Amino acid sequence: MKFSKNNSLKIILIGAGGTGGYIAPHLYRIAYASGRKVQIIIADGDIVEKKNLIRQNFADCDIGKNKAQVLAERYAGAFGIKANYIPDFIESKFMLEELTSSAAFNGPQTILIGAVDNNRSRQMCHDVFQESRNIIYIDSGNGEYTGQIVCGIRKNGRTITKPVAGIYPDILQYDEKFPTELSCAERSVSAPQSIAANLFASTIVASILYQLIICGELVVRKTTFSSMTMNTKTLLSKRGKH
């Protein structure tokens, strides 16, 4: 699918932890390299803890600070881009609709990146995607060694490529809670992940963003990977204009 290489972009990254933290520097670098007007917003309500330093993109000096703020200020400042961040979890469909609104643009010029660790947030992103006229929704999800990245596209009110829940419909059937709805005990229990898987996922997301923003064409719909075996498998779209 072809994309304009000149139009302004609004990119929202939800989740600044294991994978989102590594997506952030790629995101700002690609935006800078594009030479176009790009508004980047990072959203996460979590605070950096010492345990995060094992596999997330933070340093000792970040402990006690909001993750979204740390990443936005660090990398936006490095590339001379305005730092925009929301130090809260996005758990309102209305708020996400406001953030992703592309009413001011012609075509799919809003990119939503989901780097979340729960299906409740994915369900919200899916609902907003389905009701958007124009949007690109990239979702990244992984376990300890394996994961998948899916790029869904809506253009002129039509779904061009399916979002993550369109490919993995079980996501819509999980009765999960938003992060703020979890007890302290529940939040302390999380699925195991490795820094290798987080880095692997972020690199694939960065490659998709590069194709979209710099090259102006994307043929990748979905990529699955294993950081243990170093294998990837990619589902491609048919080439052509939409």
PDB file of C-alpha atoms in Angstrom:
ATOM      1  CA  MET A   1       0.000   0.000   0.000  1.00  0.00           C
ATOM      2  CA  LYS A   2       1.246   3.470  -0.909  1.00  0.00           C
ATOM      3  CA  PHE A   3       1.437   6.355   1.574  1.00  0.00           C
ATOM      4  CA  SER A   4       2.229  10.032   1.234  1.00  0.00           C
ATOM      5  CA  LYS A   5       5.807  10.910   2.166  1.00  0.00           C
ATOM      6  CA  ASN A   6       4.977  14.570   2.715  1.00  0.00           C
ATOM      7  CA  ASN A   7       1.861  14.883   4.860  1.00  0.00           C
ATOM      8  CA  SER A   8       1.988  15.671   8.567  1.00  0.00           C
ATOM      9  CA  LEU A   9       1.767  12.774  10.994  1.00  0.00           C
ATOM     10  CA  LYS A  10       0.437  12.199  14.464  1.00  0.00           C
ATOM     11  CA  ILE A  11       1.864   9.146  16.219  1.00  0.00           C
ATOM     12  CA  ILE A  12       0.572   7.849  19.556  1.00  0.00           C
ATOM     13  CA  LEU A  13       2.618   5.247  21.419  1.00  0.00           C
ATOM     14  CA  ILE A  14       0.642   3.540  24.178  1.00  0.00           C
ATOM     15  CA  GLY A  15       2.943   1.724  26.562  1.00  0.00           C
ATOM     16  CA  ALA A  16       6.466   2.788  27.490  1.00  0.00           C
ATOM     17  CA  GLY A  17       7.685  -0.374  29.196  1.00  0.00           C
ATOM     18  CA  GLY A  18       9.403  -3.494  27.874  1.00  0.00           C
ATOM     19  CA  THR A  19       8.851  -2.989  24.137  1.00  0.00           C
ATOM     20  CA  GLY A  20       7.593   0.601  24.043  1.00  0.00           C
ATOM     21  CA  GLY A  21      10.742   1.837  25.733  1.00  0.00           C
ATOM     22  CA  TYR A  22      12.848   0.496  22.875  1.00  0.00           C
ATOM     23  CA  ILE A  23      10.426   1.658  20.188  1.00  0.00           C
ATOM     24  CA  ALA A  24      10.702   5.260  21.407  1.00  0.00           C
ATOM     25  CA  PRO A  25      14.264   6.098  20.250  1.00  0.00           C
ATOM     26  CA  HIS A  26      13.594   4.537  16.828  1.00  0.00           C
ATOM     27  CA  LEU A  27      10.370   6.519  16.584  1.00  0.00           C
ATOM     28  CA  TYR A  28      11.984   9.902  17.192  1.00  0.00           C
ATOM     29  CA  ARG A  29      14.932   9.134  14.923  1.00  0.00           C
ATOM     30  CA  ILE A  30      12.678   8.107  12.036  1.00  0.00           C
ATOM     31  CA  ALA A  31      10.471  11.165  12.571  1.00  0.00           C
ATOM     32  CA  TYR A  32      13.558  13.390  12.483  1.00  0.00           C
ATOM     33  CA  ALA A  33      14.896  11.688   9.355  1.00  0.00           C
ATOM     34  CA  SER A  34      11.574  12.132   7.544  1.00  0.00           C
ATOM     35  CA  GLY A  35      11.917  15.926   7.513  1.00  0.00           C
ATOM     36  CA  ARG A  36       8.166  16.304   7.846  1.00  0.00           C
ATOM     37  CA  LYS A  37       6.013  17.651  10.665  1.00  0.00           C
ATOM     38  CA  VAL A  38       5.452  14.838  13.154  1.00  0.00           C
ATOM     39  CA  GLN A  39       3.661  15.028  16.489  1.00  0.00           C
ATOM     40  CA  ILE A  40       4.613  12.180  18.820  1.00  0.00           C
ATOM     41  CA  ILE A  41       2.686  11.398  22.002  1.00  0.00           C
ATOM     42  CA  ILE A  42       3.801   8.727  24.487  1.00  0.00           C
ATOM     43  CA  ALA A  43       1.305   7.532  27.091  1.00  0.00           C
ATOM     44  CA  ASP A  44       1.953   5.401  30.163  1.00  0.00           C
ATOM     45  CA  GLY A  45       0.911   5.736  33.784  1.00  0.00           C
ATOM     46  CA  ASP A  46       3.697   3.563  35.185  1.00  0.00           C
ATOM     47  CA  ILE A  47       6.691   4.662  37.241  1.00  0.00           C
ATOM     48  CA  VAL A  48      10.239   3.398  36.681  1.00  0.00           C
ATOM     49  CA  GLU A  49      11.256   0.884  39.337  1.00  0.00           C
ATOM     50  CA  LYS A  50      14.636  -0.704  40.000  1.00  0.00           C
ATOM     51  CA  LYS A  51      13.376  -4.073  38.726  1.00  0.00           C
ATOM     52  CA  ASN A  52      12.657  -2.456  35.338  1.00  0.00           C
ATOM     53  CA  LEU A  53      16.358  -1.829  34.720  1.00  0.00           C
ATOM     54  CA  ILE A  54      16.885  -5.533  34.017  1.00  0.00           C
ATOM     55  CA  ARG A  55      15.126  -5.492  30.629  1.00  0.00           C
ATOM     56  CA  GLN A  56      13.580  -2.061  29.991  1.00  0.00           C
ATOM     57  CA  ASN A  57      15.164   0.990  28.397  1.00  0.00           C
ATOM     58  CA  PHE A  58      15.782   2.949  31.586  1.00  0.00           C
ATOM     59  CA  ALA A  59      18.735   3.839  33.804  1.00  0.00           C
ATOM     60  CA  ASP A  60      19.221   4.190  37.544  1.00  0.00           C
ATOM     61  CA  CYS A  61      18.662   7.962  37.326  1.00  0.00           C
ATOM     62  CA  ASP A  62      15.123   7.343  35.997  1.00  0.00           C
ATOM     63  CA  ILE A  63      13.870   5.465  39.066  1.00  0.00           C
ATOM     64  CA  GLY A  64      10.779   7.096  40.550  1.00  0.00           C
ATOM     65  CA  LYS A  65       9.930   9.030  37.375  1.00  0.00           C
ATOM     66  CA  ASN A  66       7.066   8.464  34.960  1.00  0.00           C
ATOM     67  CA  LYS A  67       8.094   6.215  32.057  1.00  0.00           C
ATOM     68  CA  ALA A  68       6.366   8.250  29.334  1.00  0.00           C
ATOM     69  CA  GLN A  69       7.908  11.478  30.586  1.00  0.00           C
ATOM     70  CA  VAL A  70      11.415  10.000  30.741  1.00  0.00           C
ATOM     71  CA  LEU A  71      11.301   8.673  27.184  1.00  0.00           C
ATOM     72  CA  ALA A  72       9.593  11.692  25.632  1.00  0.00           C
ATOM     73  CA  GLU A  73      11.941  14.229  27.208  1.00  0.00           C
ATOM     74  CA  ARG A  74      15.078  12.186  26.562  1.00  0.00           C
ATOM     75  CA  TYR A  75      14.559  11.414  22.892  1.00  0.00           C
ATOM     76  CA  ALA A  76      12.494  14.409  21.804  1.00  0.00           C
ATOM     77  CA  GLY A  77      15.225  16.624  23.226  1.00  0.00           C
ATOM     78  CA  ALA A  78      17.926  14.662  21.417  1.00  0.00           C
ATOM     79  CA  PHE A  79      16.272  15.244  18.033  1.00  0.00           C
ATOM     80  CA  GLY A  80      14.855  18.724  18.570  1.00  0.00           C
ATOM     81  CA  ILE A  81      11.240  17.534  18.578  1.00  0.00           C
ATOM     82  CA  LYS A  82       8.631  18.833  21.014  1.00  0.00           C
ATOM     83  CA  ALA A  83       8.139  16.432  23.929  1.00  0.00           C
ATOM     84  CA  ASN A  84       4.519  15.349  24.295  1.00  0.00           C
ATOM     85  CA  TYR A  85       3.527  12.743  26.835  1.00  0.00           C
ATOM     86  CA  ILE A  86       0.590  11.617  28.937  1.00  0.00           C
ATOM     87  CA  PRO A  87       1.672  10.306  32.370  1.00  0.00           C
ATOM     88  CA  ASP A  88      -1.446   8.155  32.687  1.00  0.00           C
ATOM     89  CA  PHE A  89      -2.783   4.871  31.369  1.00  0.00           C
ATOM     90  CA  ILE A  90      -5.146   5.359  28.431  1.00  0.00           C
ATOM     91  CA  GLU A  91      -8.236   3.462  29.574  1.00  0.00           C
ATOM     92  CA  SER A  92     -10.977   5.601  28.076  1.00  0.00           C
ATOM     93  CA  LYS A  93     -12.230   4.920  24.576  1.00  0.00           C
ATOM     94  CA  PHE A  94     -13.311   8.555  24.330  1.00  0.00           C
ATOM     95  CA  MET A  95      -9.826   9.785  25.220  1.00  0.00           C
ATOM     96  CA  LEU A  96      -8.211   7.486  22.684  1.00  0.00           C
ATOM     97  CA  GLU A  97     -10.658   8.636  20.019  1.00  0.00           C
ATOM     98  CA  GLU A  98      -9.706  12.237  20.771  1.00  0.00           C
ATOM     99  CA  LEU A  99      -5.997  11.397  20.566  1.00  0.00           C
ATOM    100  CA  THR A 100      -6.262   9.487  17.302  1.00  0.00           C
ATOM    101  CA  SER A 101      -8.688  11.828  15.575  1.00  0.00           C
ATOM    102  CA  SER A 102      -7.490  12.557  12.043  1.00  0.00           C
ATOM    103  CA  ALA A 103     -10.231  14.973  11.099  1.00  0.00           C
ATOM    104  CA  ALA A 104      -7.635  17.551  10.090  1.00  0.00           C
ATOM    105  CA  PHE A 105      -5.919  15.173   7.655  1.00  0.00           C
ATOM    106  CA  ASN A 106      -6.824  13.600   4.323  1.00  0.00           C
ATOM    107  CA  GLY A 107      -5.930   9.912   4.361  1.00  0.00           C
ATOM    108  CA  PRO A 108      -4.488   7.634   7.048  1.00  0.00           C
ATOM    109  CA  GLN A 109      -2.112  10.097   8.683  1.00  0.00           C
ATOM    110  CA  THR A 110      -2.590   8.967  12.285  1.00  0.00           C
ATOM    111  CA  ILE A 111      -0.486   6.064  13.532  1.00  0.00           C
ATOM    112  CA  LEU A 112      -1.413   4.294  16.765  1.00  0.00           C
ATOM    113  CA  ILE A 113       1.240   2.004  18.241  1.00  0.00           C
ATOM    114  CA  GLY A 114       0.134  -0.423  20.938  1.00  0.00           C
ATOM    115  CA  ALA A 115       2.936  -1.709  23.149  1.00  0.00           C
ATOM    116  CA  VAL A 116       0.673  -2.877  25.949  1.00  0.00           C
ATOM    117  CA  ASP A 117       0.728  -6.040  28.041  1.00  0.00           C
ATOM    118  CA  ASN A 118      -3.002  -6.659  28.419  1.00  0.00           C
ATOM    119  CA  ASN A 119      -5.854  -7.546  26.072  1.00  0.00           C
ATOM    120  CA  ARG A 120      -8.276  -5.101  27.693  1.00  0.00           C
ATOM    121  CA  SER A 121      -6.236  -2.251  26.228  1.00  0.00           C
ATOM    122  CA  ARG A 122      -6.093  -4.068  22.886  1.00  0.00           C
ATOM    123  CA  GLN A 123      -9.892  -4.369  22.914  1.00  0.00           C
ATOM    124  CA  MET A 124     -10.154  -0.591  23.381  1.00  0.00           C
ATOM    125  CA  CYS A 125      -7.687   0.041  20.541  1.00  0.00           C
ATOM    126  CA  HIS A 126      -9.635  -2.386  18.336  1.00  0.00           C
ATOM    127  CA  ASP A 127     -12.916  -0.552  18.988  1.00  0.00           C
ATOM    128  CA  VAL A 128     -11.346   2.799  18.121  1.00  0.00           C
ATOM    129  CA  PHE A 129      -9.770   1.320  14.995  1.00  0.00           C
ATOM    130  CA  GLN A 130     -13.107  -0.085  13.797  1.00  0.00           C
ATOM    131  CA  GLU A 131     -14.803   3.280  14.214  1.00  0.00           C
ATOM    132  CA  SER A 132     -12.007   5.389  12.685  1.00  0.00           C
ATOM    133  CA  ARG A 133     -12.211   6.602   9.127  1.00  0.00           C
ATOM    134  CA  ASN A 134      -8.442   6.727   8.635  1.00  0.00           C
ATOM    135  CA  ILE A 135      -5.874   5.148  10.954  1.00  0.00           C
ATOM    136  CA  ILE A 136      -2.847   2.875  11.017  1.00  0.00           C
ATOM    137  CA  TYR A 137      -2.737   0.638  14.091  1.00  0.00           C
ATOM    138  CA  ILE A 138       0.457  -1.272  14.855  1.00  0.00           C
ATOM    139  CA  ASP A 139       0.229  -3.708  17.752  1.00  0.00           C
ATOM    140  CA  SER A 140       3.226  -5.392  19.330  1.00  0.00           C
ATOM    141  CA  GLY A 141       2.862  -8.303  21.732  1.00  0.00           C
ATOM    142  CA  ASN A 142       5.323 -10.852  23.039  1.00  0.00           C
ATOM    143  CA  GLY A 143       6.028 -13.419  25.723  1.00  0.00           C
ATOM    144  CA  GLU A 144       9.400 -14.509  27.000  1.00  0.00           C
ATOM    145  CA  TYR A 145      10.842 -15.465  23.609  1.00  0.00           C
ATOM    146  CA  THR A 146       8.086 -15.228  20.990  1.00  0.00           C
ATOM    147  CA  GLY A 147       5.730 -12.551  19.764  1.00  0.00           C
ATOM    148  CA  GLN A 148       3.861 -10.932  16.893  1.00  0.00           C
ATOM    149  CA  ILE A 149       3.514  -7.511  15.335  1.00  0.00           C
ATOM    150  CA  VAL A 150       0.366  -6.742  13.342  1.00  0.00           C
ATOM    151  CA  CYS A 151      -0.340  -3.651  11.255  1.00  0.00           C
ATOM    152  CA  GLY A 152      -4.017  -2.840  10.671  1.00  0.00           C
ATOM    153  CA  ILE A 153      -5.009  -0.086   8.237  1.00  0.00           C
ATOM    154  CA  ARG A 154      -8.281   1.797   7.798  1.00  0.00           C
ATOM    155  CA  LYS A 155      -8.663   4.163   4.854  1.00  0.00           C
ATOM    156  CA  ASN A 156     -11.771   6.121   3.935  1.00  0.00           C
ATOM    157  CA  GLY A 157     -13.858   4.068   6.355  1.00  0.00           C
ATOM    158  CA  ARG A 158     -12.718   0.735   4.954  1.00  0.00           C
ATOM    159  CA  THR A 159     -10.429  -1.841   6.547  1.00  0.00           C
ATOM    160  CA  ILE A 160      -7.537  -2.461   4.168  1.00  0.00           C
ATOM    161  CA  THR A 161      -5.623  -4.841   6.427  1.00  0.00           C
ATOM    162  CA  LYS A 162      -6.947  -6.435   9.601  1.00  0.00           C
ATOM    163  CA  PRO A 163      -5.794  -5.260  13.039  1.00  0.00           C
ATOM    164  CA  VAL A 164      -4.422  -7.656  15.654  1.00  0.00           C
ATOM    165  CA  ALA A 165      -7.848  -8.670  16.999  1.00  0.00           C
ATOM    166  CA  GLY A 166      -9.013  -9.327  13.456  1.00  0.00           C
ATOM    167  CA  ILE A 167      -6.262 -11.913  13.074  1.00  0.00           C
ATOM    168  CA  TYR A 168      -6.368 -13.168  16.659  1.00  0.00           C
ATOM    169  CA  PRO A 169     -10.087 -12.892  17.599  1.00  0.00           C
ATOM    170  CA  ASP A 170      -9.497 -14.527  20.992  1.00  0.00           C
ATOM    171  CA  ILE A 171      -8.212 -11.128  22.122  1.00  0.00           C
ATOM    172  CA  LEU A 172     -11.791  -9.854  22.117  1.00  0.00           C
ATOM    173  CA  GLN A 173     -12.983 -12.705  24.318  1.00  0.00           C
ATOM    174  CA  TYR A 174     -10.599 -12.185  27.238  1.00  0.00           C
ATOM    175  CA  ASP A 175     -12.226 -10.671  30.314  1.00  0.00           C
ATOM    176  CA  GLU A 176      -9.212  -8.735  31.554  1.00  0.00           C
ATOM    177  CA  LYS A 177      -8.806  -5.552  33.562  1.00  0.00           C
ATOM    178  CA  PHE A 178      -7.120  -2.265  32.775  1.00  0.00           C
ATOM    179  CA  PRO A 179      -3.862  -1.661  34.694  1.00  0.00           C
ATOM    180  CA  THR A 180      -5.510   0.758  37.141  1.00  0.00           C
ATOM    181  CA  GLU A 181      -8.171  -1.831  37.960  1.00  0.00           C
ATOM    182  CA  LEU A 182      -5.616  -4.355  39.191  1.00  0.00           C
ATOM    183  CA  SER A 183      -4.718  -4.783  42.831  1.00  0.00           C
ATOM    184  CA  CYS A 184      -1.094  -4.398  43.954  1.00  0.00           C
ATOM    185  CA  ALA A 185      -0.813  -8.187  44.138  1.00  0.00           C
ATOM    186  CA  GLU A 186      -2.229  -8.620  40.634  1.00  0.00           C
ATOM    187  CA  ARG A 187       0.099  -5.983  39.172  1.00  0.00           C
ATOM    188  CA  SER A 188       3.119  -7.656  40.716  1.00  0.00           C
ATOM    189  CA  VAL A 189       2.384 -10.802  38.709  1.00  0.00           C
ATOM    190  CA  SER A 190       3.187 -10.470  35.019  1.00  0.00           C
ATOM    191  CA  ALA A 191       3.914 -12.799  32.122  1.00  0.00           C
ATOM    192  CA  PRO A 192       7.650 -13.452  31.709  1.00  0.00           C
ATOM    193  CA  GLN A 193       9.417 -11.480  29.009  1.00  0.00           C
ATOM    194  CA  SER A 194      13.061 -11.207  27.995  1.00  0.00           C
ATOM    195  CA  ILE A 195      15.053  -8.217  26.856  1.00  0.00           C
ATOM    196  CA  ALA A 196      15.844 -10.142  23.656  1.00  0.00           C
ATOM    197  CA  ALA A 197      12.148 -10.488  22.790  1.00  0.00           C
ATOM    198  CA  ASN A 198      11.476  -6.827  23.608  1.00  0.00           C
ATOM    199  CA  LEU A 199      14.360  -5.714  21.384  1.00  0.00           C
ATOM    200  CA  PHE A 200      13.287  -8.086  18.605  1.00  0.00           C
ATOM    201  CA  ALA A 201       9.736  -6.717  18.669  1.00  0.00           C
ATOM    202  CA  SER A 202      10.836  -3.081  18.756  1.00  0.00           C
ATOM    203  CA  THR A 203      13.127  -3.602  15.757  1.00  0.00           C
ATOM    204  CA  ILE A 204      10.275  -5.029  13.698  1.00  0.00           C
ATOM    205  CA  VAL A 205       8.016  -2.117  14.687  1.00  0.00           C
ATOM    206  CA  ALA A 206      10.808   0.297  13.718  1.00  0.00           C
ATOM    207  CA  SER A 207      11.137  -1.400  10.324  1.00  0.00           C
ATOM    208  CA  ILE A 208       7.399  -1.029   9.707  1.00  0.00           C
ATOM    209  CA  LEU A 209       7.545   2.639  10.694  1.00  0.00           C
ATOM    210  CA  TYR A 210      10.513   3.193   8.379  1.00  0.00           C
ATOM    211  CA  GLN A 211       8.637   1.662   5.463  1.00  0.00           C
ATOM    212  CA  LEU A 212       5.563   3.768   6.197  1.00  0.00           C
ATOM    213  CA  ILE A 213       7.184   7.104   6.958  1.00  0.00           C
ATOM    214  CA  ILE A 214      10.393   7.149   4.930  1.00  0.00           C
ATOM    215  CA  CYS A 215       9.678   4.792   2.017  1.00  0.00           C
ATOM    216  CA  GLY A 216       5.980   5.568   1.642  1.00  0.00           C
ATOM    217  CA  GLU A 217       4.991   1.960   1.008  1.00  0.00           C
ATOM    218  CA  LEU A 218       4.155  -0.993   3.234  1.00  0.00           C
ATOM    219  CA  VAL A 219       3.658  -4.618   2.224  1.00  0.00           C
ATOM    220  CA  VAL A 220       3.941  -6.214   5.681  1.00  0.00           C
ATOM    221  CA  ARG A 221       0.700  -7.180   7.429  1.00  0.00           C
ATOM    222  CA  LYS A 222       1.966  -9.395  10.233  1.00  0.00           C
ATOM    223  CA  THR A 223       5.271 -10.717  11.530  1.00  0.00           C
ATOM    224  CA  THR A 224       5.737 -13.466  14.099  1.00  0.00           C
ATOM    225  CA  PHE A 225       9.132 -14.120  15.630  1.00  0.00           C
ATOM    226  CA  SER A 226      11.193 -16.140  18.066  1.00  0.00           C
ATOM    227  CA  SER A 227      14.182 -14.489  19.707  1.00  0.00           C
ATOM    228  CA  MET A 228      15.326 -17.956  20.805  1.00  0.00           C
ATOM    229  CA  THR A 229      15.653 -19.413  17.290  1.00  0.00           C
ATOM    230  CA  MET A 230      16.146 -16.024  15.552  1.00  0.00           C
ATOM    231  CA  ASN A 231      13.338 -16.867  13.143  1.00  0.00           C
ATOM    232  CA  THR A 232      10.688 -14.545  11.704  1.00  0.00           C
ATOM    233  CA  LYS A 233       7.680 -15.283   9.529  1.00  0.00           C
ATOM    234  CA  THR A 234       5.953 -12.462   7.687  1.00  0.00           C
ATOM    235  CA  LEU A 235       2.553 -12.253   6.008  1.00  0.00           C
ATOM    236  CA  LEU A 236       2.648  -9.821   3.088  1.00  0.00           C
ATOM    237  CA  SER A 237      -0.071  -7.783   1.450  1.00  0.00           C
ATOM    238  CA  LYS A 238      -0.545  -7.673  -2.261  1.00  0.00           C
ATOM    239  CA  ARG A 239       1.320  -4.794  -3.841  1.00  0.00           C
ATOM    240  CA  GLY A 240      -0.656  -1.998  -5.366  1.00  0.00           C
ATOM    241  CA  LYS A 241      -2.374   1.266  -4.617  1.00  0.00           C
ATOM    242  CA  HIS A 242      -5.451   1.493  -2.408  1.00  0.00           C
TER     243      HIS A 242
END
